[in-house]
Short mmCIF file of C-alpha atoms in Angstrom, two decimals:
data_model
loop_
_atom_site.label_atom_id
_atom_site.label_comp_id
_atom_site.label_asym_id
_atom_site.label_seq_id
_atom_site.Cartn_x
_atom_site.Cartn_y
_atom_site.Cartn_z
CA UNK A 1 18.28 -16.69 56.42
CA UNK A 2 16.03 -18.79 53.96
CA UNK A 3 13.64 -15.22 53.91
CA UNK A 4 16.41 -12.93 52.70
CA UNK A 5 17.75 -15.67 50.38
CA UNK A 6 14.41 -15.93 48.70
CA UNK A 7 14.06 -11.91 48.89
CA UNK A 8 17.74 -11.48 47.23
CA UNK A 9 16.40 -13.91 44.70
CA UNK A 10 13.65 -11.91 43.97
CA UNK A 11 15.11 -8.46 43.71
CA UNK A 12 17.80 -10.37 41.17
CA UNK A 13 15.00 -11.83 39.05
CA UNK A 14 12.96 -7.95 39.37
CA UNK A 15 16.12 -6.44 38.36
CA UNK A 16 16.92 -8.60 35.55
CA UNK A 17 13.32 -7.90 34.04
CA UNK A 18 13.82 -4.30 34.35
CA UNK A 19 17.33 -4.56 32.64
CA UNK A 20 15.51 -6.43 29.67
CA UNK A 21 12.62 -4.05 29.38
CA UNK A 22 15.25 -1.10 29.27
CA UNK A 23 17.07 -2.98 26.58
CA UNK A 24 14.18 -3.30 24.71
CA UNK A 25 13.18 0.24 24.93
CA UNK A 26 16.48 1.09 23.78
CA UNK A 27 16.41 -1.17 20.81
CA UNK A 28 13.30 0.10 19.76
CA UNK A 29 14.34 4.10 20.49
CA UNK A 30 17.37 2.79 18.23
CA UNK A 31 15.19 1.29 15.65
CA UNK A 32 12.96 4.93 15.36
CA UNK A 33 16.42 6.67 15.26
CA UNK A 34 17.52 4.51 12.14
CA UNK A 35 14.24 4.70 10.30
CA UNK A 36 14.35 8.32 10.77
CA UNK A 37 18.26 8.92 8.98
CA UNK A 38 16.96 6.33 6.34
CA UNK A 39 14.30 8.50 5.11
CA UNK A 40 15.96 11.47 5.53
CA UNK A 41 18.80 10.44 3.41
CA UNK A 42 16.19 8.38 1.17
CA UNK A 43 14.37 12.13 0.15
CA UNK A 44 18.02 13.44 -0.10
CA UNK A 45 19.12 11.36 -3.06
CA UNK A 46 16.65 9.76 -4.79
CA UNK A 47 17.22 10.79 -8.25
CA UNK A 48 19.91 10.35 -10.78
CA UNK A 49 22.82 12.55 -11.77
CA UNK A 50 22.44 14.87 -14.88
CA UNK A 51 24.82 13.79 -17.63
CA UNK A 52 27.64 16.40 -17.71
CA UNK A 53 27.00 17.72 -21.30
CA UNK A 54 29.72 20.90 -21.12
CA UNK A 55 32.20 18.35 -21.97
CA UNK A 56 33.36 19.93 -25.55
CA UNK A 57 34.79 16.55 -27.01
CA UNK A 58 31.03 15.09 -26.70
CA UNK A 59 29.21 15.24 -29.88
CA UNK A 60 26.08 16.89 -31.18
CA UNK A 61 24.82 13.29 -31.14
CA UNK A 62 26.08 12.00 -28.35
CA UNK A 63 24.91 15.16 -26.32
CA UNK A 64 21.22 14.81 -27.41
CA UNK A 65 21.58 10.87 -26.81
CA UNK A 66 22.45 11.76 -23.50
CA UNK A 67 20.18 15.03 -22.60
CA UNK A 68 16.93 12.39 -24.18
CA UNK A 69 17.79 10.03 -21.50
CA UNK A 70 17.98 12.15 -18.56
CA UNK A 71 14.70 13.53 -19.76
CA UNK A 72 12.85 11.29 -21.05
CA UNK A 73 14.44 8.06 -19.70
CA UNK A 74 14.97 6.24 -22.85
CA UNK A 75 17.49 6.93 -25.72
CA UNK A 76 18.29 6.47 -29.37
CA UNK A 77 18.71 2.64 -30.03
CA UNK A 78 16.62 1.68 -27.17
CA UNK A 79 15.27 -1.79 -28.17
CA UNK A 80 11.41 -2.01 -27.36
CA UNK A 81 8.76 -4.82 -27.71
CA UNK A 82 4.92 -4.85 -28.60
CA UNK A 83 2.86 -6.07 -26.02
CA UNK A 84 -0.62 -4.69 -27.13
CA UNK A 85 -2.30 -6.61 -29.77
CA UNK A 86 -1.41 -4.03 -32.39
CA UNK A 87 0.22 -0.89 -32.65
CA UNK A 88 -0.14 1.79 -35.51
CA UNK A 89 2.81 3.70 -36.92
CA UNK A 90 2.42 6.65 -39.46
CA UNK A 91 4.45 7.07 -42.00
CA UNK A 92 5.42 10.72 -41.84
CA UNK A 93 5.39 13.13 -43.81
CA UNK A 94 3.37 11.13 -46.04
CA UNK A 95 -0.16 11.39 -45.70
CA UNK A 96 -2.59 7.81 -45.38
CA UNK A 97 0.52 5.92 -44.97
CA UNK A 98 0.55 3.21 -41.75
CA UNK A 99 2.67 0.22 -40.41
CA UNK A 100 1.14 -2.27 -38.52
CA UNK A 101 2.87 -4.32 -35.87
CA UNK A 102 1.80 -6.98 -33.46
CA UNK A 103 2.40 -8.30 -30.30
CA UNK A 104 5.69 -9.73 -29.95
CA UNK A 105 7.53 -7.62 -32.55
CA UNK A 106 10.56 -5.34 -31.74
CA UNK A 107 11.43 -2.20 -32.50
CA UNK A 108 14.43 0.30 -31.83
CA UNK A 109 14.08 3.84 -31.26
CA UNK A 110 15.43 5.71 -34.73
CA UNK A 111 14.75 9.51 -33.96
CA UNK A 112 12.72 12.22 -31.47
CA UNK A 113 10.71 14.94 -32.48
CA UNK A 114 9.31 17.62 -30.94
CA UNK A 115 5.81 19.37 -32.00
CA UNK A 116 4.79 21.51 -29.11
CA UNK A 117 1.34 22.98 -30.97
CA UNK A 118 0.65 19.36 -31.57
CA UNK A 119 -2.98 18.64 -30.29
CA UNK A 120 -2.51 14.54 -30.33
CA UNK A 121 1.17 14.43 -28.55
CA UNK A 122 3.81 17.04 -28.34
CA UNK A 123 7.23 14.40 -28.41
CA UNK A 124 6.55 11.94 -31.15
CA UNK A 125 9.02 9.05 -31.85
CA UNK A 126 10.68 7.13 -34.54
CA UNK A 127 10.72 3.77 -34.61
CA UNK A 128 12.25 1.28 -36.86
CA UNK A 129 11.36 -2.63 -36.91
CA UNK A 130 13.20 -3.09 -40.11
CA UNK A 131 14.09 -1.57 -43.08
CA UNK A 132 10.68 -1.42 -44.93
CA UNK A 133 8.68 -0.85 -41.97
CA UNK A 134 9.38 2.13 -39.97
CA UNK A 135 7.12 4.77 -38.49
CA UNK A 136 5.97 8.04 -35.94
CA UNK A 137 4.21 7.34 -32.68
CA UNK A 138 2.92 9.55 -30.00
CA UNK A 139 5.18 9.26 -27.13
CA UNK A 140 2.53 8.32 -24.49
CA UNK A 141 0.80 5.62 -26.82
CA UNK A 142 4.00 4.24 -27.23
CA UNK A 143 4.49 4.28 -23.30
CA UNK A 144 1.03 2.20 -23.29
CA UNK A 145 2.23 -0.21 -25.91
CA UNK A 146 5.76 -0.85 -25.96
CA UNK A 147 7.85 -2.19 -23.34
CA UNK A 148 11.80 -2.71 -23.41
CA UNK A 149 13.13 -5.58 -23.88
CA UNK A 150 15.70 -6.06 -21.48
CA UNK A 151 14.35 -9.17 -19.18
CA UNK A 152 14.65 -7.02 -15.73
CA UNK A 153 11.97 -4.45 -17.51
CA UNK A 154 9.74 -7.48 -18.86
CA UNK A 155 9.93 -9.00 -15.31
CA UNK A 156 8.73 -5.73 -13.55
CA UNK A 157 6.06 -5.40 -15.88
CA UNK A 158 4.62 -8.60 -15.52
CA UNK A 159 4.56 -7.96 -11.55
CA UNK A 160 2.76 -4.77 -12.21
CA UNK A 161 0.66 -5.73 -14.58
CA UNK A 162 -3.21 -5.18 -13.47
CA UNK A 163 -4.72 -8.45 -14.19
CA UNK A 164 -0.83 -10.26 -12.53
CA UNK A 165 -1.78 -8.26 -9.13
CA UNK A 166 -5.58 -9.98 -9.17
CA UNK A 167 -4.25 -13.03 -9.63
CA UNK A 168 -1.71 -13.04 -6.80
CA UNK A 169 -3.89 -11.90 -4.18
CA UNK A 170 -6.99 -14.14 -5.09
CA UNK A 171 -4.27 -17.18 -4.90
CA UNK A 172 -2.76 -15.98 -1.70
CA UNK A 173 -6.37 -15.88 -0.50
CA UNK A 174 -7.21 -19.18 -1.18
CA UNK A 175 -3.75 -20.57 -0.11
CA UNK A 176 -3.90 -18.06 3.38
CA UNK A 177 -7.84 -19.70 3.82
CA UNK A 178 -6.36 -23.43 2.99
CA UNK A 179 -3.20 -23.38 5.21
CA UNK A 180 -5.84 -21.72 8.21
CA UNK A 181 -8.16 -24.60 8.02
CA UNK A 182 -5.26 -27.14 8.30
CA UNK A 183 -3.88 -25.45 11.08
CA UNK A 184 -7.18 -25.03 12.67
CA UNK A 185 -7.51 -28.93 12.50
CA UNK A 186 -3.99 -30.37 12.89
CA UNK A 187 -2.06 -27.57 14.43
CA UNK A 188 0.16 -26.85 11.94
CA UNK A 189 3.46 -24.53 12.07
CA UNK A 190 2.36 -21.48 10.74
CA UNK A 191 4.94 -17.81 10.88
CA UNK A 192 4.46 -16.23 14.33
CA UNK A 193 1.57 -17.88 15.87
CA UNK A 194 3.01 -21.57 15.63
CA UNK A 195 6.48 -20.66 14.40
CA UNK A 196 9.73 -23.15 14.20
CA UNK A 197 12.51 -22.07 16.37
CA UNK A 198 14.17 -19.45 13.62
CA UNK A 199 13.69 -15.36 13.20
CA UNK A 200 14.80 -15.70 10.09
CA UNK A 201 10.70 -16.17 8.79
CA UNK A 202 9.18 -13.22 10.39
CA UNK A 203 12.48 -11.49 9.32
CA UNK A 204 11.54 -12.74 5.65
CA UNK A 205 7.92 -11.18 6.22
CA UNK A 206 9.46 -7.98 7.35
CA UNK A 207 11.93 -7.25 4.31
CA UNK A 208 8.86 -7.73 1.66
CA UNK A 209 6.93 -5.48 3.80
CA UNK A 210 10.20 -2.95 4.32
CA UNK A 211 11.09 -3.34 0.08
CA UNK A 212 7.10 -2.81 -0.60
CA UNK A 213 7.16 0.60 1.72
CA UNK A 214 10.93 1.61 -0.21
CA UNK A 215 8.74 0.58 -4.12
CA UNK A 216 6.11 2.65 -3.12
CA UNK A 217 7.73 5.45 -2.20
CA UNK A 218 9.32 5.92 -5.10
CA UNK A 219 6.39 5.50 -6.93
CA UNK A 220 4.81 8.21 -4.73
CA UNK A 221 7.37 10.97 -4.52
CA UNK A 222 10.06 10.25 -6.94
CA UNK A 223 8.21 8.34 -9.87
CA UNK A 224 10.96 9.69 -12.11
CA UNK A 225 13.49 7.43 -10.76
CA UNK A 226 11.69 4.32 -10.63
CA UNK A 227 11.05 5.24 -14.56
CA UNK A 228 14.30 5.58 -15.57
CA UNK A 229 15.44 2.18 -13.63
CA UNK A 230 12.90 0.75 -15.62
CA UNK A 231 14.24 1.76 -18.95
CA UNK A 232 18.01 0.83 -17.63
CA UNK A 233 17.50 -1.61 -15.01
CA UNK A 234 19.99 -3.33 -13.09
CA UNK A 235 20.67 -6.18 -10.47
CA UNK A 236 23.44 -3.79 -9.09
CA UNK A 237 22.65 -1.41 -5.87
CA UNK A 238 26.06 0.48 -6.94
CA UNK A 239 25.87 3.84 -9.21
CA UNK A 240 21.89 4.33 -8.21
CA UNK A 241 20.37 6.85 -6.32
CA UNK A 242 20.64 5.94 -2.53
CA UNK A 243 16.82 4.94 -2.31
CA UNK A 244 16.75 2.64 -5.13
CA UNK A 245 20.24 0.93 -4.01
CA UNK A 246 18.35 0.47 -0.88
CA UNK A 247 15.34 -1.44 -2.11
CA UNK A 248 18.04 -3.74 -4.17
CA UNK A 249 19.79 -4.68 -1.25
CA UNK A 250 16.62 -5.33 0.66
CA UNK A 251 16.06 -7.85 -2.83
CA UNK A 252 19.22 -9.42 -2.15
CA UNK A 253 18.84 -9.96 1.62
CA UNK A 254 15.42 -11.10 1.05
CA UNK A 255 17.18 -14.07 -1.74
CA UNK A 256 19.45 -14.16 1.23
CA UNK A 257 16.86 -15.06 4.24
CA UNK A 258 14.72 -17.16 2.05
CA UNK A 259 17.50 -19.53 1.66
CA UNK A 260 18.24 -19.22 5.36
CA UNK A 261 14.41 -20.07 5.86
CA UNK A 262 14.67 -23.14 3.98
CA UNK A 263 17.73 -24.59 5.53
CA UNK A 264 15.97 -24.09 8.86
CA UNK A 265 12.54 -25.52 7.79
CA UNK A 266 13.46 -28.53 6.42
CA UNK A 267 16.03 -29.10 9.34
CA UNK A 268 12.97 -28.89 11.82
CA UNK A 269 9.83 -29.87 9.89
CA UNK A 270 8.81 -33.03 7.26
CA UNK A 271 8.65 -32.18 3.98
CA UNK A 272 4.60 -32.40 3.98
CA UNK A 273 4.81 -30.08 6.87
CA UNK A 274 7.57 -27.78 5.62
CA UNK A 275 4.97 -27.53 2.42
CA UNK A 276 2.45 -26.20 4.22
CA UNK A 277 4.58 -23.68 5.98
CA UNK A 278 6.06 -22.51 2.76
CA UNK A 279 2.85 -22.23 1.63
CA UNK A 280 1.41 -20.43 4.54
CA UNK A 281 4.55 -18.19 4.41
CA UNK A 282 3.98 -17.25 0.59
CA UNK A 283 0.72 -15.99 1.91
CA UNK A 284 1.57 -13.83 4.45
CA UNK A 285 4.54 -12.73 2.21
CA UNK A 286 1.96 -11.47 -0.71
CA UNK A 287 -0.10 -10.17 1.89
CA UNK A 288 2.32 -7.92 3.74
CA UNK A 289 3.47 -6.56 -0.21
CA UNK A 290 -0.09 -5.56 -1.12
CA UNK A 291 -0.62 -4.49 2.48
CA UNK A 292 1.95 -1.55 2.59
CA UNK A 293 1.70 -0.97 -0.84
CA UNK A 294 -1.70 0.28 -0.27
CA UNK A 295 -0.98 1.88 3.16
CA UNK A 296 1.91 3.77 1.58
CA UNK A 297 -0.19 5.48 -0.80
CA UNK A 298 -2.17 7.12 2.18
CA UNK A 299 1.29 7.53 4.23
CA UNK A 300 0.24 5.44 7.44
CA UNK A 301 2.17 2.37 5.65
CA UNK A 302 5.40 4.51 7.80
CA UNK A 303 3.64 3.80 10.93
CA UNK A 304 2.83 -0.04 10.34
CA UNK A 305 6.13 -0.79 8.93
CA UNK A 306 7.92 1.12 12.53
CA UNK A 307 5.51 -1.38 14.53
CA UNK A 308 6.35 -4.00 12.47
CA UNK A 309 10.14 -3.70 13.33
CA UNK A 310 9.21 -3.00 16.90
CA UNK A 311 7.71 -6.93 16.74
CA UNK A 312 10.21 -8.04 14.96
CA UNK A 313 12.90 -6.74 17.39
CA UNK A 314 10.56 -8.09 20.67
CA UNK A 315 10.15 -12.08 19.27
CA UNK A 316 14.15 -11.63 18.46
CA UNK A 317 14.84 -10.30 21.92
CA UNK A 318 12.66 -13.07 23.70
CA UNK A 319 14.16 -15.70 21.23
CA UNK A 320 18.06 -14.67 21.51
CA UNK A 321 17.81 -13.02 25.56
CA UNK A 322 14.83 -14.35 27.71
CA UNK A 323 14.78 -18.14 26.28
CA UNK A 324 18.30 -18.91 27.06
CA UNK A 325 18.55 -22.57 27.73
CA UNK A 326 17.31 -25.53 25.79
CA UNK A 327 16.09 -28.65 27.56
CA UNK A 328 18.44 -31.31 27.65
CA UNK A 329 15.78 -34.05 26.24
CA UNK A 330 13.57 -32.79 23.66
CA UNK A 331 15.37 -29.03 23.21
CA UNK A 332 12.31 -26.73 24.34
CA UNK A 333 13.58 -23.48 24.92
CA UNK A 334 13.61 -22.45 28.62
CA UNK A 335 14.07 -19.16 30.72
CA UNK A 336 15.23 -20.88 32.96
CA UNK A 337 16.66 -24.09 34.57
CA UNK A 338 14.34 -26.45 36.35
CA UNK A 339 11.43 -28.73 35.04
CA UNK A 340 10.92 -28.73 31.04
CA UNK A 341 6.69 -27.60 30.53
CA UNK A 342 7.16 -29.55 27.20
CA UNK A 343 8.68 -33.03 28.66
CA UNK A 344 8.92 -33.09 31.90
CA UNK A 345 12.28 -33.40 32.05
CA UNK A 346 14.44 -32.17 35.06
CA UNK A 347 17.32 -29.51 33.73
CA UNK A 348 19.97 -28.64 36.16
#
């Protein structure tokens, strides 16, 4: 009686595994499924609408307003900023005539012109810092050494600026080194291989590595639209192509879980500890960005960020499905009842 007990028990427990590694499968055949419709409707709309310019109560001026943004990105009256040392403007049509502004001066975009024989730049520009001093600039130079002013556009080129992108992943180097050593030496918590009881870090890690794969994409394939949010950027993911809605809610979520990952931490950690972490976790954070931005470029980022889900879904799985009881003393999680590995202690 005992034998067939013990045998029942063990088909049970055999069949139980198999019904988990079947879920899993599934989740992860549901994950590839997802990612799949997400690109596909990512390559589908992923630029903006053309302005409807048949409209006969538009304006001549309001038309070419209109038609210059679509095209070029920027308008008439768009307010732009200095952020070379100097910048040169000519004072067309007469000859030897120049403005000089500096860095930190603002201008506003007065008037377009095109000169398609032009050797230097075929679109040249009109801008006006005042009354007195207003000038022509080649369209790409002024690409180079304006930027606009709106704080969004300031912000994103900041974070893309060259020498910005050194000095993040030298510091997240020496911080990632730092953070190792400690946990080397006093076993810190550190995301995944000593993690607190939450997802909701690894989740974190995941969303700066899904939003870097969603930037560079659009940098990659649809460049255009990344411009043009650039020149009218918002914190909105309404009224914007679907792929660039989709990398501002993955902003918002990631606002989102970092609180989450804060409540957590400091519920479950001491401060000096839960400074480490956060520490460690900024690291791995900066590393996952510059990780898939790079990988994107040569399309295997794809492939790291699908088996990055797929480990993301298998620690959730074993944290919410296999480890489902706590210990009754010091709260280890358990798969199941009997003697805690952590304490000792007897759960029934």
């Amino acid at each position: 009686m005992r034998n067939k007990r013990v045998k029942y028990d063990l088909e049970t427990r055999i069949g139980s595994e198999q019904s988990r590694r079947y879920n899993f499968i599934s989740l992860r055949t549901s994950a590839l499924i997802c990612i799949s419709l997400f690109l596909c409707f990512s390559f589908l709309s992923c630029r903006y609408s053309r302005p409807d310019l048949d409209d006969e109560g538009i304006g001549d001026k309001t038309r070419d307003s209109l038609t210059y943004l679509y095209e070029r990105h920027y308008t008439l009256n768009t307010n732009l900023e200095v952020v070379q040392d100097s910048v040169v403007l000519a004072c067309l049509p007469v000859k030897d005539c120049y403005n000089t502004l500096y860095k930190g001066d603002r201008v506003v975009v007065a008037e377009f012109a095109v000169h398609s024989t032009d050797s230097v730049d075929s679109i040249w520009v009109k801008l006006a810092h005042s009354q007195e001093i207003q000038g022509w600039i080649g369209e790409q130079e002024m690409m180079q050494a304006f930027v606009p002013t709106d704080s969004i556009s300031q912000f994103i080129y900041l974070f893309s600026d060259t020498h910005a992108s050194y000095f993040v992943i030298i510091f997240a180097l020496f911080v990632g080194a730092w953070v190792f050593r400690l946990f080397r030496r006093k076993q810190l918590k550190i995301v995944y291989f000593n993690d607190i009881d939450s997802v909701y870090p690894l989740l974190l890690c995941l969303l700066m590595a899904f939003s870097a794969t969603v930037y560079e994409t659009m940098q990659v394939f649809v460049p255009e639209t990344w411009e043009h949010f650039y020149f009218n950027p918002t914190l909105s993911p309404f009224k914007v192509p679907f792929i660039l809605s989709v990398f501002l809610l993955s902003i918002w979520l990631f606002i989102i879980v970092l609180l989450a990952v804060l409540d957590d931490l400091f519920r479950q950690l001491t401060p000096a500890a839960a400074v480490f972490y956060l520490l460690g976790l900024a690291s791995c954070c900066i590393f996952c960005y510059f990780f898939f931005i790079l990988t994107t470029q040569i399309y295997i980022g794809y492939i790291f960020l699908v088996s990055f889900f797929g480990l993301f879904l298998k620690r959730m799985c074993a944290t919410l499905v296999i480890y489902r009881y706590r210990c009754g003393r010091c709260g280890q999680k358990l798969k199941e009842k009997g003697p805690c590995p952590s304490c000792g202690a007897i759960n029934e």
